[in-house]
Tab-separated table of N, CA, C and O in Angstrom:
chain	number	residue	atom	x	y	z
A	3	MET	N	0.745	-1.124	0.221
A	3	MET	CA	-0.016	-0.015	-0.033
A	3	MET	C	0.932	1.073	0.171
A	3	MET	O	1.885	1.224	0.937
A	4	ASP	N	0.644	2.086	-0.815
A	4	ASP	CA	1.364	3.384	-0.723
A	4	ASP	C	0.738	4.526	0.056
A	4	ASP	O	-0.372	4.236	0.552
A	5	ILE	N	1.624	5.175	0.713
A	5	ILE	CA	1.395	6.223	1.420
A	5	ILE	C	0.723	7.318	0.907
A	5	ILE	O	0.858	7.941	-0.445
A	6	THR	N	-0.224	7.870	1.401
A	6	THR	CA	-0.968	8.822	0.898
A	6	THR	C	-0.525	10.311	1.698
A	6	THR	O	-0.579	10.176	2.849
A	7	ILE	N	-0.341	11.315	1.039
A	7	ILE	CA	0.518	12.381	1.525
A	7	ILE	C	-0.507	13.476	1.185
A	7	ILE	O	-0.818	13.916	-0.264
A	8	VAL	N	-1.313	14.116	2.205
A	8	VAL	CA	-2.414	15.022	1.886
A	8	VAL	C	-1.644	16.365	1.730
A	8	VAL	O	-1.350	16.796	2.941
A	9	GLY	N	-1.522	17.591	0.894
A	9	GLY	CA	-1.057	18.651	1.013
A	9	GLY	C	0.351	18.795	0.744
A	9	GLY	O	0.808	17.339	0.395
A	10	ASP	N	1.017	19.761	1.380
A	10	ASP	CA	2.459	19.804	1.217
A	10	ASP	C	2.976	18.912	2.380
A	10	ASP	O	2.643	19.964	3.386
A	11	ALA	N	3.922	18.224	2.643
A	11	ALA	CA	4.480	17.790	3.897
A	11	ALA	C	6.086	17.771	3.714
A	11	ALA	O	6.486	16.523	3.537
A	12	PRO	N	6.363	18.979	3.807
A	12	PRO	CA	7.906	19.133	3.712
A	12	PRO	C	8.750	18.435	4.887
A	12	PRO	O	9.865	18.149	4.209
A	13	GLU	N	8.066	17.906	5.744
A	13	GLU	CA	8.548	17.139	6.797
A	13	GLU	C	8.167	16.144	7.292
A	13	GLU	O	8.320	15.529	8.364
A	14	ILE	N	7.895	15.276	6.004
A	14	ILE	CA	7.166	13.940	6.199
A	14	ILE	C	8.408	12.932	6.838
A	14	ILE	O	8.181	12.125	7.874
A	15	GLY	N	9.700	13.294	6.591
A	15	GLY	CA	10.584	12.116	6.969
A	15	GLY	C	10.858	12.075	8.523
A	15	GLY	O	10.994	11.400	9.102
A	16	GLU	N	10.638	13.453	9.187
A	16	GLU	CA	10.857	13.692	10.352
A	16	GLU	C	9.813	13.272	11.300
A	16	GLU	O	9.559	12.822	12.090
A	17	ILE	N	8.551	13.485	10.748
A	17	ILE	CA	7.030	13.097	11.075
A	17	ILE	C	7.097	11.397	11.049
A	17	ILE	O	6.693	10.950	12.193
A	18	LYS	N	7.331	10.906	10.218
A	18	LYS	CA	7.688	9.646	10.249
A	18	LYS	C	8.286	8.967	10.987
A	18	LYS	O	8.267	8.059	12.163
A	19	ARG	N	9.606	10.105	11.473
A	19	ARG	CA	10.760	9.477	12.424
A	19	ARG	C	10.190	9.263	13.810
A	19	ARG	O	10.250	8.190	14.710
A	20	VAL	N	9.246	10.411	14.144
A	20	VAL	CA	9.192	10.241	15.365
A	20	VAL	C	7.928	9.489	15.838
A	20	VAL	O	7.942	8.864	16.755
A	21	VAL	N	7.086	9.156	14.881
A	21	VAL	CA	5.873	8.124	14.829
A	21	VAL	C	6.473	6.443	15.281
A	21	VAL	O	6.363	5.815	16.013
A	22	GLN	N	7.861	6.740	14.445
A	22	GLN	CA	8.452	5.159	14.449
A	22	GLN	C	9.397	4.814	15.680
A	22	GLN	O	8.913	3.992	16.187
A	23	LEU	N	9.400	6.203	16.612
A	23	LEU	CA	9.923	5.929	17.762
A	23	LEU	C	8.865	5.201	18.991
A	23	LEU	O	9.131	4.410	19.599
A	24	TYR	N	7.636	5.897	18.451
A	24	TYR	CA	6.587	5.060	19.199
A	24	TYR	C	6.379	3.663	18.961
A	24	TYR	O	6.300	2.973	20.046
A	25	VAL	N	6.556	3.233	17.739
A	25	VAL	CA	6.589	1.737	17.297
A	25	VAL	C	7.876	0.900	17.939
A	25	VAL	O	7.446	0.052	18.856
A	26	ASP	N	8.952	1.604	17.485
A	26	ASP	CA	10.012	1.027	18.394
A	26	ASP	C	10.236	0.827	19.912
A	26	ASP	O	10.809	0.102	20.482
A	27	GLY	N	9.269	2.023	20.290
A	27	GLY	CA	9.502	1.934	21.906
A	27	GLY	C	8.799	0.529	22.694
A	27	GLY	O	9.377	0.243	23.668
A	28	PHE	N	8.067	-0.308	21.715
A	28	PHE	CA	7.656	-1.640	22.164
A	28	PHE	C	8.577	-2.604	22.246
A	28	PHE	O	8.314	-3.700	22.761
A	29	GLN	N	9.510	-2.168	22.065
A	29	GLN	CA	10.766	-3.582	21.949
A	29	GLN	C	11.759	-3.028	23.354
A	29	GLN	O	12.942	-2.891	23.106
A	30	GLY	N	11.083	-2.690	24.270
A	30	GLY	CA	12.202	-2.399	25.586
A	30	GLY	C	12.616	-1.161	25.449
A	30	GLY	O	13.404	-0.736	26.350
A	31	ARG	N	12.049	-0.061	24.826
A	31	ARG	CA	12.824	1.156	24.598
A	31	ARG	C	11.883	2.479	25.030
A	31	ARG	O	11.145	3.013	24.086
A	32	ARG	N	11.668	2.324	26.282
A	32	ARG	CA	11.116	3.416	27.035
A	32	ARG	C	11.798	4.815	26.674
A	32	ARG	O	10.787	5.692	26.354
A	33	ASP	N	12.885	4.981	26.407
A	33	ASP	CA	13.362	6.115	25.808
A	33	ASP	C	12.734	6.631	24.738
A	33	ASP	O	12.606	7.832	24.400
A	34	LYS	N	12.652	5.952	24.006
A	34	LYS	CA	12.106	6.279	22.648
A	34	LYS	C	10.426	6.877	22.871
A	34	LYS	O	10.142	7.704	22.148
A	35	LEU	N	9.709	6.083	23.534
A	35	LEU	CA	8.576	6.636	23.678
A	35	LEU	C	8.438	8.048	24.216
A	35	LEU	O	7.342	8.899	24.062
A	36	GLU	N	9.526	8.282	25.298
A	36	GLU	CA	9.416	9.622	25.979
A	36	GLU	C	10.017	10.552	24.748
A	36	GLU	O	9.696	11.602	24.895
A	37	GLU	N	10.826	10.368	24.041
A	37	GLU	CA	11.391	11.358	22.974
A	37	GLU	C	10.035	11.520	22.053
A	37	GLU	O	9.981	12.640	21.383
A	38	ALA	N	9.230	10.423	21.655
A	38	ALA	CA	8.284	10.578	20.835
A	38	ALA	C	6.597	11.531	21.219
A	38	ALA	O	6.300	12.428	20.353
A	39	PHE	N	6.409	11.115	22.444
A	39	PHE	CA	5.210	11.760	23.115
A	39	PHE	C	5.360	13.288	23.650
A	39	PHE	O	6.330	13.182	24.629
A	40	HIS	N	4.527	14.167	23.811
A	40	HIS	CA	4.602	15.297	24.692
A	40	HIS	C	4.302	14.602	25.945
A	40	HIS	O	3.640	13.516	25.990
A	41	LYS	N	4.919	15.250	27.158
A	41	LYS	CA	4.623	14.738	28.170
A	41	LYS	C	2.980	14.508	28.641
A	41	LYS	O	2.739	14.005	29.515
A	42	GLU	N	2.252	15.471	28.058
A	42	GLU	CA	0.680	15.397	28.146
A	42	GLU	C	-0.187	14.984	27.099
A	42	GLU	O	-1.397	15.006	27.113
A	43	ALA	N	0.432	13.975	26.424
A	43	ALA	CA	-0.414	13.272	25.419
A	43	ALA	C	-1.204	12.522	25.964
A	43	ALA	O	-1.246	11.621	26.999
A	44	TRP	N	-2.311	12.358	25.326
A	44	TRP	CA	-3.596	11.361	25.830
A	44	TRP	C	-3.751	10.556	24.373
A	44	TRP	O	-3.468	10.372	23.764
A	45	ILE	N	-4.054	9.111	25.083
A	45	ILE	CA	-4.728	8.149	24.273
A	45	ILE	C	-6.189	7.989	24.446
A	45	ILE	O	-6.899	8.120	25.324
A	46	PHE	N	-7.181	7.654	23.221
A	46	PHE	CA	-8.442	7.514	23.435
A	46	PHE	C	-8.266	6.166	22.502
A	46	PHE	O	-8.173	6.089	21.239
A	47	ALA	N	-8.877	4.931	23.103
A	47	ALA	CA	-8.642	3.884	22.453
A	47	ALA	C	-10.100	2.666	22.360
A	47	ALA	O	-10.297	2.751	23.514
A	48	LEU	N	-10.295	2.350	21.414
A	48	LEU	CA	-11.701	1.448	21.039
A	48	LEU	C	-11.277	-0.059	20.867
A	48	LEU	O	-10.527	-0.316	19.947
A	49	ASP	N	-11.382	-0.756	21.966
A	49	ASP	CA	-10.819	-1.898	21.844
A	49	ASP	C	-11.756	-3.143	20.916
A	49	ASP	O	-13.054	-2.442	20.379
A	50	ALA	N	-11.661	-4.212	20.743
A	50	ALA	CA	-12.443	-5.295	19.740
A	50	ALA	C	-13.486	-5.448	20.391
A	50	ALA	O	-14.615	-5.371	19.618
A	51	ASP	N	-14.005	-5.118	21.567
A	51	ASP	CA	-15.586	-5.122	21.920
A	51	ASP	C	-16.147	-3.779	22.255
A	51	ASP	O	-17.282	-3.794	22.622
A	52	GLY	N	-15.481	-2.896	21.590
A	52	GLY	CA	-16.102	-1.581	21.740
A	52	GLY	C	-16.078	-0.833	22.773
A	52	GLY	O	-16.589	0.080	22.817
A	53	VAL	N	-15.300	-1.192	23.846
A	53	VAL	CA	-15.210	-0.407	25.142
A	53	VAL	C	-13.936	0.706	24.725
A	53	VAL	O	-12.842	0.369	24.183
A	54	LEU	N	-14.245	1.903	25.241
A	54	LEU	CA	-13.471	2.914	25.227
A	54	LEU	C	-12.847	3.092	26.438
A	54	LEU	O	-13.144	3.223	27.474
A	55	VAL	N	-11.186	3.236	26.298
A	55	VAL	CA	-10.516	3.493	27.218
A	55	VAL	C	-9.621	4.650	27.090
A	55	VAL	O	-9.070	4.985	25.968
A	56	THR	N	-9.617	5.640	27.952
A	56	THR	CA	-8.689	6.850	27.996
A	56	THR	C	-7.566	6.934	29.255
A	56	THR	O	-7.848	6.323	30.097
A	57	ASP	N	-6.571	7.577	28.740
A	57	ASP	CA	-5.128	7.346	29.380
A	57	ASP	C	-4.384	8.834	29.390
A	57	ASP	O	-4.136	9.005	27.869
A	58	LEU	N	-3.548	8.973	30.091
A	58	LEU	CA	-2.619	10.008	30.024
A	58	LEU	C	-1.541	8.800	29.388
A	58	LEU	O	-1.144	7.831	29.781
A	59	ILE	N	-0.955	9.034	28.216
A	59	ILE	CA	0.011	8.489	27.821
A	59	ILE	C	1.177	8.003	28.392
A	59	ILE	O	1.608	6.587	28.446
A	60	SER	N	1.860	8.842	29.086
A	60	SER	CA	3.101	8.437	29.791
A	60	SER	C	2.658	7.679	30.753
A	60	SER	O	3.652	6.487	31.425
A	61	ASP	N	1.605	7.228	31.235
A	61	ASP	CA	0.979	6.304	32.253
A	61	ASP	C	1.281	4.692	31.696
A	61	ASP	O	1.231	3.958	32.424
A	62	ARG	N	1.420	4.759	30.310
A	62	ARG	CA	1.569	3.224	29.705
A	62	ARG	C	2.887	3.344	29.069
A	62	ARG	O	3.156	2.114	28.765
A	63	PHE	N	3.777	3.937	29.407
A	63	PHE	CA	5.352	3.754	28.709
A	63	PHE	C	5.825	2.398	29.438
A	63	PHE	O	6.284	2.082	28.583
A	64	GLU	N	5.735	2.413	30.623
A	64	GLU	CA	6.273	1.348	31.474
A	64	GLU	C	5.788	-0.202	30.700
A	64	GLU	O	6.544	-0.894	30.360
A	65	ARG	N	4.243	-0.259	30.665
A	65	ARG	CA	3.804	-1.295	30.019
A	65	ARG	C	4.186	-1.613	28.698
A	65	ARG	O	4.591	-2.809	28.227
A	66	TRP	N	4.250	-0.871	27.852
A	66	TRP	CA	4.307	-0.688	26.445
A	66	TRP	C	5.750	-1.279	26.282
A	66	TRP	O	5.943	-2.096	25.653
A	67	ALA	N	6.639	-0.657	27.030
A	67	ALA	CA	8.213	-0.810	26.810
A	67	ALA	C	8.353	-2.305	27.192
A	67	ALA	O	9.264	-2.917	26.505
A	68	ASN	N	7.590	-2.691	27.968
A	68	ASN	CA	8.018	-4.114	28.352
A	68	ASN	C	7.208	-5.370	27.764
A	68	ASN	O	7.434	-6.166	28.009
A	69	SER	N	6.327	-4.756	27.068
A	69	SER	CA	5.579	-5.763	26.174
A	69	SER	C	6.117	-6.530	25.188
A	69	SER	O	5.697	-7.716	25.027
A	70	GLN	N	7.107	-6.053	24.808
A	70	GLN	CA	7.966	-6.950	23.606
A	70	GLN	C	7.259	-7.494	22.452
A	70	GLN	O	7.377	-8.361	22.099
A	71	ARG	N	5.995	-7.113	22.215
A	71	ARG	CA	5.366	-7.214	20.802
A	71	ARG	C	5.846	-6.937	19.763
A	71	ARG	O	6.904	-5.773	19.629
A	72	THR	N	6.106	-8.023	18.870
A	72	THR	CA	6.715	-7.594	17.551
A	72	THR	C	5.655	-6.840	16.652
A	72	THR	O	4.869	-7.504	16.062
A	73	VAL	N	5.854	-5.664	16.243
A	73	VAL	CA	5.094	-4.757	15.733
A	73	VAL	C	5.768	-4.013	14.642
A	73	VAL	O	6.813	-3.691	14.565
A	74	LYS	N	4.789	-3.887	13.512
A	74	LYS	CA	5.406	-2.925	12.423
A	74	LYS	C	4.644	-1.951	12.088
A	74	LYS	O	3.475	-2.295	12.489
A	75	SER	N	5.122	-0.834	11.726
A	75	SER	CA	4.478	0.354	11.207
A	75	SER	C	4.153	0.323	9.715
A	75	SER	O	4.717	-0.366	9.213
A	76	ARG	N	2.958	0.717	10.022
A	76	ARG	CA	2.315	0.724	8.142
A	76	ARG	C	1.821	2.315	7.979
A	76	ARG	O	0.784	2.399	8.543
A	77	PHE	N	2.365	3.095	7.407
A	77	PHE	CA	2.062	4.516	7.318
A	77	PHE	C	0.947	4.552	6.050
A	77	PHE	O	1.398	4.430	5.090
A	78	ILE	N	-0.328	4.931	6.316
A	78	ILE	CA	-1.127	4.953	5.367
A	78	ILE	C	-1.433	6.328	4.955
A	78	ILE	O	-1.686	6.277	3.370
A	79	ALA	N	-1.342	7.503	5.765
A	79	ALA	CA	-1.368	8.442	5.329
A	79	ALA	C	-0.778	9.549	6.139
A	79	ALA	O	-0.748	9.101	7.467
A	80	VAL	N	-0.484	10.660	5.593
A	80	VAL	CA	-0.030	11.850	6.524
A	80	VAL	C	-0.419	13.082	6.159
A	80	VAL	O	-0.237	13.358	4.738
A	81	THR	N	-0.746	13.792	6.910
A	81	THR	CA	-0.986	15.341	6.409
A	81	THR	C	-0.345	16.020	7.304
A	81	THR	O	-0.046	16.008	8.680
A	82	GLN	N	-0.024	17.373	6.774
A	82	GLN	CA	1.076	18.440	7.632
A	82	GLN	C	0.708	19.525	7.232
A	82	GLN	O	0.370	19.978	6.009
A	83	ALA	N	0.039	20.362	8.148
A	83	ALA	CA	-0.386	21.861	7.669
A	83	ALA	C	0.691	22.681	8.598
A	83	ALA	O	0.318	22.842	9.818
A	84	GLY	N	1.813	23.168	8.089
A	84	GLY	CA	2.699	23.800	9.010
A	84	GLY	C	3.302	23.269	10.114
A	84	GLY	O	3.971	22.283	9.954
A	85	GLU	N	2.734	23.691	11.451
A	85	GLU	CA	3.427	22.988	12.521
A	85	GLU	C	2.357	22.057	13.018
A	85	GLU	O	2.699	21.636	14.439
A	86	VAL	N	1.195	21.569	12.374
A	86	VAL	CA	0.473	20.486	12.933
A	86	VAL	C	0.730	19.339	11.888
A	86	VAL	O	0.897	19.508	10.789
A	87	ALA	N	0.475	18.173	12.281
A	87	ALA	CA	0.142	16.781	11.475
A	87	ALA	C	-0.429	15.825	11.792
A	87	ALA	O	-0.491	15.869	12.990
A	88	SER	N	-1.044	15.017	11.142
A	88	SER	CA	-1.597	13.652	11.289
A	88	SER	C	-1.128	12.509	10.563
A	88	SER	O	-0.802	12.875	9.461
A	89	VAL	N	-1.047	11.445	11.251
A	89	VAL	CA	-0.777	10.262	10.608
A	89	VAL	C	-1.780	8.990	10.944
A	89	VAL	O	-2.076	8.903	12.079
A	90	LEU	N	-2.037	8.439	10.018
A	90	LEU	CA	-2.981	7.276	9.983
A	90	LEU	C	-1.939	6.314	9.862
A	90	LEU	O	-1.226	5.940	8.863
A	91	LEU	N	-1.964	5.392	10.941
A	91	LEU	CA	-0.859	4.346	11.214
A	91	LEU	C	-1.496	2.751	11.408
A	91	LEU	O	-2.335	2.961	12.014
A	92	GLY	N	-1.254	1.965	10.376
A	92	GLY	CA	-1.576	0.416	10.557
A	92	GLY	C	-0.411	0.037	11.735
A	92	GLY	O	0.870	0.542	11.814
A	93	PHE	N	-0.647	-0.123	12.904
A	93	PHE	CA	-0.007	-0.810	14.116
A	93	PHE	C	-0.285	-2.234	14.027
A	93	PHE	O	-0.703	-2.716	14.703
A	94	ASP	N	0.531	-2.942	13.267
A	94	ASP	CA	0.579	-4.338	12.982
A	94	ASP	C	1.308	-5.095	13.781
A	94	ASP	O	2.578	-5.101	13.791
A	95	ASN	N	0.695	-5.889	14.308
A	95	ASN	CA	1.377	-7.026	15.333
A	95	ASN	C	1.923	-8.049	14.312
A	95	ASN	O	0.946	-9.080	13.534
A	96	SER	N	3.277	-8.160	13.930
A	96	SER	CA	3.690	-9.437	13.247
A	96	SER	C	3.322	-10.745	13.529
A	96	SER	O	3.637	-11.511	12.454
A	97	GLU	N	3.488	-11.179	15.060
A	97	GLU	CA	2.998	-12.493	15.239
A	97	GLU	C	1.779	-12.892	15.176
A	97	GLU	O	1.186	-14.221	15.168
A	98	ASN	N	0.652	-11.832	15.330
A	98	ASN	CA	-0.494	-12.251	15.616
A	98	ASN	C	-1.173	-10.748	14.910
A	98	ASN	O	-1.629	-9.861	15.674
A	99	SER	N	-2.009	-11.340	13.811
A	99	SER	CA	-2.404	-9.906	13.391
A	99	SER	C	-3.779	-9.787	13.691
A	99	SER	O	-4.280	-8.535	13.511
A	100	GLU	N	-4.255	-10.698	14.514
A	100	GLU	CA	-5.462	-10.225	15.242
A	100	GLU	C	-5.239	-9.389	16.135
A	100	GLU	O	-6.292	-8.772	16.924
A	101	ASP	N	-4.164	-9.008	16.723
A	101	ASP	CA	-3.823	-8.220	17.942
A	101	ASP	C	-3.163	-6.701	17.236
A	101	ASP	O	-2.193	-6.270	17.661
A	102	SER	N	-3.714	-6.373	16.178
A	102	SER	CA	-3.188	-5.010	15.527
A	102	SER	C	-4.063	-3.967	15.803
A	102	SER	O	-5.448	-4.108	16.065
A	103	TRP	N	-3.881	-2.782	15.493
A	103	TRP	CA	-4.645	-1.744	15.589
A	103	TRP	C	-4.496	-0.511	14.299
A	103	TRP	O	-3.540	-0.836	13.909
A	104	VAL	N	-5.577	0.186	14.271
A	104	VAL	CA	-5.303	1.366	13.565
A	104	VAL	C	-5.569	2.455	14.236
A	104	VAL	O	-6.098	2.968	15.175
A	105	ASP	N	-4.236	3.522	14.024
A	105	ASP	CA	-4.265	4.809	15.057
A	105	ASP	C	-4.309	5.779	14.087
A	105	ASP	O	-3.619	6.005	13.086
A	106	VAL	N	-4.856	6.908	14.760
A	106	VAL	CA	-4.715	8.270	14.347
A	106	VAL	C	-3.915	9.113	15.212
A	106	VAL	O	-4.323	9.288	16.206
A	107	ILE	N	-2.667	9.559	14.660
A	107	ILE	CA	-1.694	10.095	15.760
A	107	ILE	C	-1.601	11.610	15.444
A	107	ILE	O	-1.463	11.762	14.130
A	108	THR	N	-1.710	12.620	16.095
A	108	THR	CA	-1.673	14.057	15.888
A	108	THR	C	-0.041	14.230	16.487
A	108	THR	O	0.228	13.750	17.433
A	109	LEU	N	0.422	15.326	15.781
A	109	LEU	CA	1.808	15.837	16.387
A	109	LEU	C	1.555	17.474	16.255
A	109	LEU	O	0.842	17.923	15.367
A	110	ILE	N	2.690	17.987	17.226
A	110	ILE	CA	2.912	19.283	16.976
A	110	ILE	C	4.152	19.694	16.955
A	110	ILE	O	4.929	18.823	17.426
A	111	LYS	N	4.734	20.643	16.345
A	111	LYS	CA	5.819	21.042	16.133
A	111	LYS	C	6.101	22.138	17.011
A	111	LYS	O	5.698	23.036	16.952
A	112	ARG	N	7.025	22.008	18.039
A	112	ARG	CA	7.414	23.120	19.034
A	112	ARG	C	8.584	23.234	19.368
A	112	ARG	O	9.387	22.117	19.403
A	113	GLU	N	9.387	24.605	19.156
A	113	GLU	CA	10.638	24.691	19.562
A	113	GLU	C	11.466	23.863	18.547
A	113	GLU	O	12.783	23.197	18.981
A	114	GLY	N	11.331	23.448	17.340
A	114	GLY	CA	11.793	22.889	16.253
A	114	GLY	C	11.853	21.512	16.511
A	114	GLY	O	12.360	20.793	15.719
A	115	ALA	N	11.032	20.863	17.514
A	115	ALA	CA	10.981	19.409	17.334
A	115	ALA	C	9.539	19.068	17.217
A	115	ALA	O	8.594	19.546	17.834
A	116	TRP	N	8.981	17.676	16.576
A	116	TRP	CA	7.846	17.187	16.292
A	116	TRP	C	7.547	16.598	17.390
A	116	TRP	O	8.557	15.539	18.336
A	117	LYS	N	6.354	16.261	18.324
A	117	LYS	CA	5.827	15.442	19.416
A	117	LYS	C	4.626	14.938	18.927
A	117	LYS	O	3.796	15.806	18.642
A	118	ILE	N	4.284	13.980	19.539
A	118	ILE	CA	2.831	13.068	19.303
A	118	ILE	C	2.353	13.930	20.655
A	118	ILE	O	2.435	13.705	21.721
A	119	THR	N	0.865	14.168	20.560
A	119	THR	CA	-0.134	15.038	21.188
A	119	THR	C	-1.150	14.032	21.854
A	119	THR	O	-1.665	14.210	22.558
A	120	ASN	N	-1.561	13.062	20.722
A	120	ASN	CA	-2.773	12.394	20.876
A	120	ASN	C	-2.882	11.128	19.966
A	120	ASN	O	-2.102	11.116	18.759
A	121	LYS	N	-3.148	10.227	20.472
A	121	LYS	CA	-3.026	8.977	19.809
A	121	LYS	C	-4.642	8.502	19.947
A	121	LYS	O	-5.057	8.226	20.987
A	122	THR	N	-5.429	8.350	18.850
A	122	THR	CA	-6.734	7.860	19.002
A	122	THR	C	-6.483	6.466	17.990
A	122	THR	O	-6.439	6.595	16.766
A	123	ALA	N	-7.092	5.415	18.849
A	123	ALA	CA	-6.926	4.031	18.524
A	123	ALA	C	-8.334	3.282	18.173
A	123	ALA	O	-9.237	3.348	19.013
A	124	ALA	N	-8.218	2.353	17.189
A	124	ALA	CA	-9.159	1.358	17.047
A	124	ALA	C	-8.806	0.028	16.627
A	124	ALA	O	-7.649	-0.271	16.130
A	125	HIS	N	-9.036	-1.015	17.454
A	125	HIS	CA	-8.610	-2.450	17.126
A	125	HIS	C	-9.099	-2.468	15.740
A	125	HIS	O	-10.031	-2.275	15.386
A	126	SER	N	-8.200	-3.558	15.077
A	126	SER	CA	-8.240	-3.900	13.749
A	126	SER	C	-9.434	-4.343	13.071
A	126	SER	O	-10.058	-4.059	12.046
A	127	SER	N	-10.228	-5.016	14.086
A	127	SER	CA	-11.404	-5.376	13.776
A	127	SER	C	-12.399	-4.472	13.597
A	127	SER	O	-13.544	-4.616	13.124
A	128	ARG	N	-12.060	-3.043	13.961
A	128	ARG	CA	-13.075	-2.029	13.891
A	128	ARG	C	-12.846	-1.001	12.900
A	128	ARG	O	-13.072	0.039	12.876
A	129	ALA	N	-11.682	-1.430	12.009
A	129	ALA	CA	-11.060	-0.256	11.165
A	129	ALA	C	-11.022	-0.659	9.404
A	129	ALA	O	-10.911	0.212	9.109
A	130	ALA	N	-12.183	-1.323	9.530
A	130	ALA	CA	-12.664	-1.277	7.953
A	130	ALA	C	-11.780	-1.573	7.069
A	130	ALA	O	-10.876	-2.169	7.339
A	131	TRP	N	-11.367	-0.843	5.885
A	131	TRP	CA	-10.288	-0.700	5.011
A	131	TRP	C	-9.032	-0.583	5.434
A	131	TRP	O	-8.274	-1.084	4.658
A	132	ALA	N	-8.603	-0.154	6.826
A	132	ALA	CA	-7.401	0.398	7.042
A	132	ALA	C	-6.930	-1.084	7.894
A	132	ALA	O	-5.975	-0.885	8.481
A	133	LYS	N	-7.589	-2.136	8.051
A	133	LYS	CA	-6.859	-3.078	9.075
A	133	LYS	C	-5.722	-3.690	8.105
A	133	LYS	O	-6.020	-3.624	6.687
A	134	PRO	N	-5.048	-4.403	8.443
A	134	PRO	CA	-4.089	-5.149	7.654
A	134	PRO	C	-4.384	-6.187	6.833
A	134	PRO	O	-5.773	-6.619	7.246
């Protein structure tokens, strides 16, 4: 699947790098999670049963870093408008595709650095055409 770029995205490489830090953080790399996310970023996640869970993402860093899930990023779409951006991301579990997610990630550029400010996720069973 080719990535869709909406509008002019001159910093797509840096935006993707920051989002990839989030994915790589699941391999025991809490430091990458801390680099990727703004300290006050939130998650809204709809699980396979339709239950919505919300949290401060930093409260999940320890659990995510220790999960050792084999995940792969699948960049579906990127939009940048100046110093705000969004990424539609397939968060695909390489060992068990039934444990995959589709994320809408929002980022802001502040003081020259991109940070993830919000993650809205749906279990892949609820992601229609965007599931793996």
